[in-house]
Coordinates of N, CA and C in Angstrom, one line a residue:
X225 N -27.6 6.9 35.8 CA -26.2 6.8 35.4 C -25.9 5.3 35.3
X226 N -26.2 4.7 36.0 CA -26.1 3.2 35.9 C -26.7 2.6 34.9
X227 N -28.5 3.2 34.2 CA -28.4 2.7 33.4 C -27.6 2.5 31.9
X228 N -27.1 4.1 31.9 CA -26.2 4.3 30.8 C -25.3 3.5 30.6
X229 N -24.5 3.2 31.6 CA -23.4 2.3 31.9 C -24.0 0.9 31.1
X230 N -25.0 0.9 31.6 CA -25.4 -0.9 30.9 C -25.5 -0.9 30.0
X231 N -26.4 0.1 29.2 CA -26.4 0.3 27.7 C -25.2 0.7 26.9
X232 N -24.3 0.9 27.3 CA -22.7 0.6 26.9 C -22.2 -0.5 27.2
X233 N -22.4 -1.5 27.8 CA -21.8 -2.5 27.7 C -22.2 -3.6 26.9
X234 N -24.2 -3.3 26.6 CA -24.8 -4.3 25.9 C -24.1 -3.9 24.5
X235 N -23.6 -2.9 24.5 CA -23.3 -2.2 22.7 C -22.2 -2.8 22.9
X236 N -21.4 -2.9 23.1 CA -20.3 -3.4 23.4 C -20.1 -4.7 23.4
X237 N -20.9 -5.7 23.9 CA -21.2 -6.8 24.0 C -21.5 -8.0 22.4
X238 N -22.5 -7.0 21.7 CA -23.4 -7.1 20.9 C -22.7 -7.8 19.6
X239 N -22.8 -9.1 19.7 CA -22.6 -10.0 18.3 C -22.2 -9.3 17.1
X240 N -21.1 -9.3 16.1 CA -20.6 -8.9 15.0 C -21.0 -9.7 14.0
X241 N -22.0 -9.2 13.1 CA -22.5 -10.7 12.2 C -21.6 -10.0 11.1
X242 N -21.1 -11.2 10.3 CA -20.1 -11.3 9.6 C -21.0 -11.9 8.0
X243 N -20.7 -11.2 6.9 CA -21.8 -12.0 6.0 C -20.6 -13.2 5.0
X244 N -21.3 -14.0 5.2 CA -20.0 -15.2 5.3 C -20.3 -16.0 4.0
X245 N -21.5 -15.4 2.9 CA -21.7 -15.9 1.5 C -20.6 -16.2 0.5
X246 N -21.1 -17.5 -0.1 CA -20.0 -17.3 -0.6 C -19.7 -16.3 -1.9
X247 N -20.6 -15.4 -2.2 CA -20.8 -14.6 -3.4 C -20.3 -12.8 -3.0
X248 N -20.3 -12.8 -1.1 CA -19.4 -11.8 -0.7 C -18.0 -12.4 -0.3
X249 N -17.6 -13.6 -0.2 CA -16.1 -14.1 -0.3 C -15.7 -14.0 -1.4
X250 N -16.3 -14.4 -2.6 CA -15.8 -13.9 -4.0 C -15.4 -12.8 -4.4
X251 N -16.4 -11.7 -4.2 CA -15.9 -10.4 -4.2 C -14.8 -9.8 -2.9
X252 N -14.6 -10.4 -1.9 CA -13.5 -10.2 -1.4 C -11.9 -11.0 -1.7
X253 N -12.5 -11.9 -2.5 CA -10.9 -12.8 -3.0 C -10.5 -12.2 -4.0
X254 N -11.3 -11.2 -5.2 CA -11.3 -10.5 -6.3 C -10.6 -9.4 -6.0
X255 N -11.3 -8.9 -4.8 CA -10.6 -7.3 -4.1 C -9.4 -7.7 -3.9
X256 N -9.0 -8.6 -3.1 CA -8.0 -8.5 -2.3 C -6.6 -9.6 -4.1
X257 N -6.9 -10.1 -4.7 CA -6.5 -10.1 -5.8 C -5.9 -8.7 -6.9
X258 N -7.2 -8.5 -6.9 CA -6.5 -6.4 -7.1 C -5.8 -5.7 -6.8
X259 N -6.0 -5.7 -5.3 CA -5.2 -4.9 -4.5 C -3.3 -5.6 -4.1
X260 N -3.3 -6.6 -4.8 CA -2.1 -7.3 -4.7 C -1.4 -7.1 -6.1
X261 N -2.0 -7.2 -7.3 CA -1.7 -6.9 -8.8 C -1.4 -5.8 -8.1
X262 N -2.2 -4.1 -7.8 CA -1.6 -3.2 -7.9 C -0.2 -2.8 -6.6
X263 N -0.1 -3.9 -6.1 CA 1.2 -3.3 -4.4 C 2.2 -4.0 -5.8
X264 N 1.8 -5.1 -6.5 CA 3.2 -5.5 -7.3 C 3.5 -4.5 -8.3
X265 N 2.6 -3.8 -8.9 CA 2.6 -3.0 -9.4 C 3.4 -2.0 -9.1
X266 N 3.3 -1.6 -7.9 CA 3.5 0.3 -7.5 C 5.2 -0.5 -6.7
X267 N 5.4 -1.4 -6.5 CA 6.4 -1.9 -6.1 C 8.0 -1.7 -7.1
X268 N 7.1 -2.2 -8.2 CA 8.1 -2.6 -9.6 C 8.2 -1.3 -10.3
X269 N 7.3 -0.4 -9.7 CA 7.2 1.0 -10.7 C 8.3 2.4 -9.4
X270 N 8.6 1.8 -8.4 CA 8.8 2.3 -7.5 C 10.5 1.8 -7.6
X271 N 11.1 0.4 -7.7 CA 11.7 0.0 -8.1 C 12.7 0.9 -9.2
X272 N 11.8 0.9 -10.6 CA 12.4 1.3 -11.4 C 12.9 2.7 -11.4
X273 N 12.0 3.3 -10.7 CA 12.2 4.9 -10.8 C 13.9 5.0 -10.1
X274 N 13.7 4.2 -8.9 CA 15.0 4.4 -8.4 C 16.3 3.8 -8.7
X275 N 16.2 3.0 -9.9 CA 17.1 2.4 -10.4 C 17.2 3.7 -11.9
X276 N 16.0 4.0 -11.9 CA 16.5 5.4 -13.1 C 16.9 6.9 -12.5
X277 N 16.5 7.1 -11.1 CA 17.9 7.9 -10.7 C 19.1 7.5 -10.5
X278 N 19.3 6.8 -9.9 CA 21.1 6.0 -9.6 C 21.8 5.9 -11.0
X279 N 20.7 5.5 -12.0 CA 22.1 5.5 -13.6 C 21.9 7.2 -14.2
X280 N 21.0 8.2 -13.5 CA 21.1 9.9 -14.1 C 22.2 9.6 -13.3
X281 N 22.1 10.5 -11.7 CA 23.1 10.6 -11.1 C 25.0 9.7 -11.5
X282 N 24.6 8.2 -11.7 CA 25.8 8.0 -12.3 C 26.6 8.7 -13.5
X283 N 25.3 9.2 -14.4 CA 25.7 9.8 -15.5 C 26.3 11.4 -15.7
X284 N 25.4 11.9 -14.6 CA 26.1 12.9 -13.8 C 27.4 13.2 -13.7
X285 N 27.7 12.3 -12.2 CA 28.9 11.9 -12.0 C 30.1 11.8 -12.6
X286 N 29.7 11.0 -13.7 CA 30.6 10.9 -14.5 C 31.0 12.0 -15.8
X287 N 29.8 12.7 -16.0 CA 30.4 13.8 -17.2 C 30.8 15.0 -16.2
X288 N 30.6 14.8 -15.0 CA 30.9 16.1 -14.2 C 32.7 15.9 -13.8
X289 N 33.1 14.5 -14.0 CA 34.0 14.0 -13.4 C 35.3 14.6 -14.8
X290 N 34.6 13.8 -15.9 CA 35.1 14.1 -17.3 C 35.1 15.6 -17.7
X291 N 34.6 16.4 -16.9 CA 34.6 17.8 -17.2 C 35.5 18.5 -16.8
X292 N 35.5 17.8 -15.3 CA 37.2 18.7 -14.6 C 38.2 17.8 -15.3
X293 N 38.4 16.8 -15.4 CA 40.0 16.2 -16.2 C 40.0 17.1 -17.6
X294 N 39.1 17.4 -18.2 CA 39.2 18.1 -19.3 C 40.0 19.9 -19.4
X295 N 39.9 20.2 -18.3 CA 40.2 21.3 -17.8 C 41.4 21.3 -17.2

């Protein structure tokens, strides 16, 4: 039992080698470039959508509004 315990803590213990090239920082400045094009992306496309329900609904509004005075 004890030794189990140890062999969890050496795993635990156990150095994180990080690959620190600079030809895998490139491909993580490229990713993370990408991944920023597309949050501005889904941002502005997320944006719009909700700026094109608020002028239906306006539009709505308003011919529903012009429907009863017509009446």
């Amino acid at each position: 039992m004890d030794k189990h315990k140890i062999d969890i803590k050496a795993k635990d213990t156990e150095e994180i080698i990080v690959d620190t090239s600079a030809e895998h920082v490139k491909e993580l400045e490229d990713e993370l470039l990408k991944l920023k094009i597309e949050n501005a992306f889904l941002k502005e496309l997320r944006r719009l959508r909700l700026e094109d329900e608020a002028k239906m609904r306006e539009r709505h509004l308003s011919s529903k509004a012009s429907e009863e005075n017509s009446n």
